[in-house]
C-alpha cells in the first residue's frame, strides 16, 4: 500500500520535465563527482570558479545571438584556459595572479554583453543560476556524451594525474607526462563546468563541483572510492534539491547547490561524531592524492 505522504513528496517526478531534470542532474553529478575529486585533491577550487565565470562572455554572446549556450560556454571556458596559460608563460605571472586577472576580465566582458541585450534581467538570471527544468532530450544526449568522455579521460590518465598530485618532478622522472596530465585536468574541469552550467548556472557550479567531493572525503582514503561516493552524494543532493525547490517554491539551481553544501557539512559532522576505522596510514592533505589505485 502506497504511503500518501511519500506519494505527495515524490509527485513532481510524475512530470516529464522533472524526470529529464533529474536524469540530467544525475549525469552532471557523476561527472562532477569524478572531476571534483581531483579539484579538491589538487586544490584547484579557484580555477574552477574562474572557469565558471570565464565562460560567461561566451554564454552571454550565444544567448544574445540565439546560438547553443553550451557551445558558447565551451568557447568562453577554452579562451579562459588558454589565456591563463599564455599569461603565466609569456607574462611571467604566477598561476593565481593569471587566474585572478582573467577571472575579472571575462566576468566584466560577460556582464557588458548581457547588459547590452534587450532582456538583461532574464538572461542574467538564467546565466547565473541556470534553468535545470528546461533540460530537453538533446541536452541529455550532450550530458551523457560529456560524462562518458570525462570518465574515460579520468580513467586513461589516472596514473599521470596521481603522479602530478604527488609531485610534478616525480611524474617527470617516471615519464608520466606532467604537462599532459595538467592539461587533461584543466580540460576535465572545463568540461565539468560547462556541462553543469544549465543545471545550476555559472554562479553556483563550483558548489556542485566541490561539495560532493568534500562530503566524500572523510569516509575514504582511496581516490576511485571517493569519486564513486562523491557521485552518489551528488545525485542524492540533486534529487533532494529538486524536491525542495518544487515544494518550497525556491530556485532550483540554488536549492541544489545549497543541498550539496549542506551534505558536505553533515558528512563532516557525522564523521566527527561517529569516526570510522581508517586504514593504518598517515592522513594526507587535500593537495595530495590518497592512494594510487
Short mmCIF file of C-alpha atoms in Angstrom, two decimals:
data_model
loop_
_atom_site.label_atom_id
_atom_site.label_comp_id
_atom_site.label_asym_id
_atom_site.label_seq_id
_atom_site.Cartn_x
_atom_site.Cartn_y
_atom_site.Cartn_z
CA UNK A 1 0.00 0.00 0.00
CA UNK A 2 1.48 3.34 -1.04
CA UNK A 3 2.23 5.87 1.66
CA UNK A 4 0.19 9.01 0.80
CA UNK A 5 2.81 11.34 2.28
CA UNK A 6 5.58 9.69 0.26
CA UNK A 7 3.41 9.82 -2.84
CA UNK A 8 2.81 13.54 -2.38
CA UNK A 9 6.52 14.12 -1.78
CA UNK A 10 7.53 12.32 -4.98
CA UNK A 11 4.66 13.74 -7.05
CA UNK A 12 6.94 16.13 -9.01
CA UNK A 13 8.58 13.15 -10.72
CA UNK A 14 5.29 12.37 -12.44
CA UNK A 15 6.10 15.25 -14.79
CA UNK A 16 8.32 14.62 -17.79
CA UNK A 17 10.33 17.82 -17.45
CA UNK A 18 11.19 16.97 -13.83
CA UNK A 19 12.25 13.47 -14.88
CA UNK A 20 14.53 14.96 -17.53
CA UNK A 21 15.93 17.40 -14.98
CA UNK A 22 16.65 14.56 -12.55
CA UNK A 23 18.32 12.43 -15.23
CA UNK A 24 20.38 15.36 -16.46
CA UNK A 25 21.30 16.18 -12.88
CA UNK A 26 22.40 12.60 -12.26
CA UNK A 27 24.74 12.76 -15.27
CA UNK A 28 26.13 16.09 -14.09
CA UNK A 29 26.59 14.71 -10.57
CA UNK A 30 28.56 11.71 -11.82
CA UNK A 31 30.85 13.91 -13.92
CA UNK A 32 31.32 16.39 -11.09
CA UNK A 33 32.00 13.55 -8.65
CA UNK A 34 34.89 12.31 -10.79
CA UNK A 35 36.34 15.70 -11.70
CA UNK A 36 35.54 17.38 -8.39
CA UNK A 37 37.60 14.79 -6.51
CA UNK A 38 40.68 15.87 -8.44
CA UNK A 39 39.79 19.54 -7.98
CA UNK A 40 39.69 19.08 -4.19
CA UNK A 41 42.77 16.85 -4.06
CA UNK A 42 44.80 19.27 -6.19
CA UNK A 43 43.48 22.43 -4.53
CA UNK A 44 42.07 23.85 -7.78
CA UNK A 45 38.87 25.40 -6.48
CA UNK A 46 39.90 28.88 -7.64
CA UNK A 47 40.48 27.58 -11.18
CA UNK A 48 37.02 26.01 -11.18
CA UNK A 49 35.47 29.27 -10.04
CA UNK A 50 37.41 31.22 -12.66
CA UNK A 51 36.37 28.87 -15.47
CA UNK A 52 32.74 29.05 -14.35
CA UNK A 53 32.79 32.81 -14.73
CA UNK A 54 35.24 32.72 -17.63
CA UNK A 55 32.62 31.09 -19.83
CA UNK A 56 30.19 33.93 -19.10
CA UNK A 57 31.06 36.01 -22.21
CA UNK A 58 30.58 33.00 -24.48
CA UNK A 59 27.27 32.09 -22.85
CA UNK A 60 26.07 35.69 -22.96
CA UNK A 61 27.01 36.10 -26.61
CA UNK A 62 25.36 32.80 -27.52
CA UNK A 63 22.21 33.87 -25.65
CA UNK A 64 22.07 37.19 -27.48
CA UNK A 65 22.69 35.57 -30.89
CA UNK A 66 20.34 32.63 -30.27
CA UNK A 67 23.15 30.08 -30.58
CA UNK A 68 23.53 26.97 -28.34
CA UNK A 69 24.64 28.21 -24.93
CA UNK A 70 26.75 25.13 -24.24
CA UNK A 71 28.81 25.84 -27.34
CA UNK A 72 29.27 29.47 -26.26
CA UNK A 73 30.16 28.37 -22.74
CA UNK A 74 32.71 25.87 -24.00
CA UNK A 75 34.36 28.51 -26.19
CA UNK A 76 34.45 31.01 -23.32
CA UNK A 77 35.98 28.48 -20.93
CA UNK A 78 38.52 27.43 -23.59
CA UNK A 79 39.57 31.05 -24.09
CA UNK A 80 39.94 31.37 -20.33
CA UNK A 81 42.15 28.27 -20.12
CA UNK A 82 44.37 29.36 -23.00
CA UNK A 83 44.60 32.89 -21.58
CA UNK A 84 45.74 31.66 -18.17
CA UNK A 85 48.49 29.57 -19.76
CA UNK A 86 49.61 32.43 -22.01
CA UNK A 87 49.77 34.96 -19.17
CA UNK A 88 51.67 32.56 -16.95
CA UNK A 89 54.27 31.66 -19.57
CA UNK A 90 54.75 34.88 -21.52
CA UNK A 91 53.81 37.42 -18.89
CA UNK A 92 55.73 35.54 -16.20
CA UNK A 93 52.87 35.94 -13.78
CA UNK A 94 52.04 33.49 -11.02
CA UNK A 95 49.24 30.98 -11.60
CA UNK A 96 46.79 32.58 -9.18
CA UNK A 97 47.55 36.09 -10.45
CA UNK A 98 46.88 34.99 -14.04
CA UNK A 99 43.60 33.38 -13.00
CA UNK A 100 42.57 36.46 -10.99
CA UNK A 101 43.19 38.88 -13.85
CA UNK A 102 41.34 36.85 -16.46
CA UNK A 103 38.58 35.99 -13.99
CA UNK A 104 37.67 39.66 -13.56
CA UNK A 105 38.20 40.49 -17.24
CA UNK A 106 35.95 37.69 -18.51
CA UNK A 107 33.29 38.33 -15.88
CA UNK A 108 33.20 42.03 -16.78
CA UNK A 109 33.03 41.25 -20.51
CA UNK A 110 30.15 38.84 -19.94
CA UNK A 111 28.17 41.39 -17.94
CA UNK A 112 28.79 44.00 -20.64
CA UNK A 113 27.46 41.68 -23.35
CA UNK A 114 24.37 40.72 -21.33
CA UNK A 115 23.61 44.30 -20.29
CA UNK A 116 23.77 45.41 -23.90
CA UNK A 117 20.98 42.99 -24.84
CA UNK A 118 17.32 43.88 -24.52
CA UNK A 119 16.49 41.22 -21.92
CA UNK A 120 19.16 41.78 -19.31
CA UNK A 121 17.24 40.61 -16.25
CA UNK A 122 16.01 37.33 -17.71
CA UNK A 123 19.29 36.49 -19.41
CA UNK A 124 21.36 37.32 -16.34
CA UNK A 125 19.18 35.18 -14.06
CA UNK A 126 19.41 32.16 -16.36
CA UNK A 127 23.15 32.56 -16.89
CA UNK A 128 23.97 32.96 -13.21
CA UNK A 129 21.56 30.43 -11.69
CA UNK A 130 20.77 28.03 -14.52
CA UNK A 131 17.47 26.51 -15.66
CA UNK A 132 17.59 22.81 -14.84
CA UNK A 133 13.87 22.30 -15.58
CA UNK A 134 14.48 23.34 -19.20
CA UNK A 135 16.73 20.34 -19.92
CA UNK A 136 15.46 18.51 -23.02
CA UNK A 137 16.35 15.30 -24.85
CA UNK A 138 19.17 16.96 -26.80
CA UNK A 139 20.71 18.25 -23.59
CA UNK A 140 20.53 14.75 -22.10
CA UNK A 141 22.44 13.33 -25.04
CA UNK A 142 25.11 16.02 -24.73
CA UNK A 143 25.39 15.45 -20.96
CA UNK A 144 25.68 11.69 -21.48
CA UNK A 145 28.49 12.20 -24.00
CA UNK A 146 30.27 14.72 -21.72
CA UNK A 147 30.04 12.34 -18.76
CA UNK A 148 31.34 9.40 -20.80
CA UNK A 149 34.24 11.46 -22.12
CA UNK A 150 35.08 12.75 -18.64
CA UNK A 151 35.10 9.29 -17.09
CA UNK A 152 37.15 7.84 -19.96
CA UNK A 153 39.75 10.62 -19.73
CA UNK A 154 40.00 10.36 -15.93
CA UNK A 155 40.48 6.60 -16.23
CA UNK A 156 43.05 6.80 -19.00
CA UNK A 157 45.13 9.44 -17.23
CA UNK A 158 44.69 8.15 -13.68
CA UNK A 159 48.35 7.29 -13.05
CA UNK A 160 49.73 10.56 -14.53
CA UNK A 161 47.18 12.54 -12.51
CA UNK A 162 48.18 10.74 -9.31
CA UNK A 163 51.87 11.35 -10.01
CA UNK A 164 51.16 15.01 -10.78
CA UNK A 165 49.26 15.36 -7.49
CA UNK A 166 52.17 13.84 -5.53
CA UNK A 167 54.95 15.82 -7.18
CA UNK A 168 55.34 17.03 -10.80
CA UNK A 169 59.04 16.22 -10.60
CA UNK A 170 58.26 12.59 -9.77
CA UNK A 171 55.83 12.49 -12.69
CA UNK A 172 58.59 13.79 -14.99
CA UNK A 173 61.15 11.27 -13.70
CA UNK A 174 58.66 8.43 -14.23
CA UNK A 175 57.96 9.76 -17.73
CA UNK A 176 54.26 10.17 -16.92
CA UNK A 177 53.91 13.49 -18.73
CA UNK A 178 53.11 16.06 -16.02
CA UNK A 179 52.34 18.75 -18.61
CA UNK A 180 49.91 16.49 -20.44
CA UNK A 181 48.31 15.46 -17.15
CA UNK A 182 47.93 19.11 -16.14
CA UNK A 183 46.34 19.94 -19.49
CA UNK A 184 43.95 16.99 -19.17
CA UNK A 185 42.99 18.07 -15.66
CA UNK A 186 42.22 21.62 -16.79
CA UNK A 187 40.22 20.19 -19.71
CA UNK A 188 38.26 17.96 -17.31
CA UNK A 189 37.44 20.91 -15.06
CA UNK A 190 36.35 22.89 -18.12
CA UNK A 191 34.16 20.01 -19.29
CA UNK A 192 32.51 19.62 -15.87
CA UNK A 193 31.88 23.36 -15.51
CA UNK A 194 30.35 23.69 -18.97
CA UNK A 195 28.24 20.54 -18.57
CA UNK A 196 26.93 21.73 -15.19
CA UNK A 197 26.07 25.21 -16.42
CA UNK A 198 22.42 24.65 -17.34
CA UNK A 199 21.73 22.79 -14.09
CA UNK A 200 22.95 25.39 -11.61
CA UNK A 201 24.31 28.32 -13.63
CA UNK A 202 27.78 29.83 -13.64
CA UNK A 203 27.47 31.32 -10.16
CA UNK A 204 26.73 28.04 -8.35
CA UNK A 205 28.52 25.46 -10.49
CA UNK A 206 31.59 25.31 -8.25
CA UNK A 207 29.43 24.29 -5.31
CA UNK A 208 28.22 21.23 -7.24
CA UNK A 209 31.80 20.51 -8.31
CA UNK A 210 33.32 20.75 -4.82
CA UNK A 211 30.68 19.90 -2.22
CA UNK A 212 30.08 16.19 -3.04
CA UNK A 213 33.83 15.53 -3.21
CA UNK A 214 34.29 17.31 0.12
CA UNK A 215 31.41 15.30 1.60
CA UNK A 216 33.02 12.04 0.48
CA UNK A 217 36.46 12.96 1.80
CA UNK A 218 36.13 11.91 5.48
CA UNK A 219 34.98 8.38 4.64
CA UNK A 220 37.72 7.06 2.37
CA UNK A 221 41.40 7.49 1.53
CA UNK A 222 41.10 5.95 -1.93
CA UNK A 223 40.63 8.23 -4.90
CA UNK A 224 38.39 5.91 -7.00
CA UNK A 225 36.19 5.17 -3.98
CA UNK A 226 35.97 8.88 -3.23
CA UNK A 227 34.86 9.55 -6.79
CA UNK A 228 32.09 6.96 -6.59
CA UNK A 229 30.91 8.21 -3.19
CA UNK A 230 31.01 11.82 -4.41
CA UNK A 231 28.90 10.86 -7.43
CA UNK A 232 26.32 9.13 -5.19
CA UNK A 233 26.17 12.13 -2.84
CA UNK A 234 25.88 14.45 -5.83
CA UNK A 235 22.96 12.51 -7.31
CA UNK A 236 21.19 12.43 -3.93
CA UNK A 237 21.78 16.16 -3.46
CA UNK A 238 20.37 16.86 -6.90
CA UNK A 239 17.18 14.87 -6.27
CA UNK A 240 16.67 16.35 -2.80
CA UNK A 241 17.37 19.84 -4.12
CA UNK A 242 14.79 19.39 -6.87
CA UNK A 243 12.18 18.25 -4.35
CA UNK A 244 12.96 21.17 -2.03
CA UNK A 245 12.70 23.56 -4.95
CA UNK A 246 9.35 22.12 -6.05
CA UNK A 247 7.65 22.03 -2.66
CA UNK A 248 9.16 25.22 -1.23
CA UNK A 249 8.85 27.19 -4.50
CA UNK A 250 12.53 28.15 -4.47
CA UNK A 251 15.06 28.49 -7.28
CA UNK A 252 16.07 25.02 -8.47
CA UNK A 253 19.77 25.73 -9.07
CA UNK A 254 20.26 27.45 -5.75
CA UNK A 255 18.35 24.71 -3.90
CA UNK A 256 20.51 22.01 -5.47
CA UNK A 257 23.77 23.81 -4.70
CA UNK A 258 22.67 24.54 -1.12
CA UNK A 259 21.69 20.90 -0.62
CA UNK A 260 25.10 19.72 -1.83
CA UNK A 261 26.88 22.09 0.53
CA UNK A 262 24.62 21.01 3.39
CA UNK A 263 25.54 17.39 2.59
CA UNK A 264 29.24 18.28 2.92
CA UNK A 265 28.64 19.92 6.29
CA UNK A 266 26.54 16.99 7.53
CA UNK A 267 29.13 14.48 6.32
CA UNK A 268 31.94 16.13 8.27
CA UNK A 269 29.72 16.49 11.34
CA UNK A 270 28.72 12.83 11.15
CA UNK A 271 32.31 11.70 10.77
CA UNK A 272 33.33 13.77 13.78
CA UNK A 273 30.52 12.26 15.85
CA UNK A 274 30.91 8.68 14.57
CA UNK A 275 34.51 8.24 13.38
CA UNK A 276 35.07 5.14 11.27
CA UNK A 277 38.08 2.88 11.22
CA UNK A 278 40.54 4.18 8.66
CA UNK A 279 43.43 2.35 7.13
CA UNK A 280 46.65 2.47 9.12
CA UNK A 281 48.23 5.22 7.06
CA UNK A 282 49.23 8.78 7.63
CA UNK A 283 46.44 11.21 6.70
CA UNK A 284 47.25 13.25 3.63
CA UNK A 285 46.43 16.90 2.91
CA UNK A 286 43.88 17.83 0.29
CA UNK A 287 46.56 18.73 -2.20
CA UNK A 288 47.99 15.18 -2.20
CA UNK A 289 46.28 12.08 -3.50
CA UNK A 290 45.07 9.44 -1.12
CA UNK A 291 46.20 6.28 -2.88
CA UNK A 292 47.22 5.44 -6.41
CA UNK A 293 44.67 2.73 -7.05
#
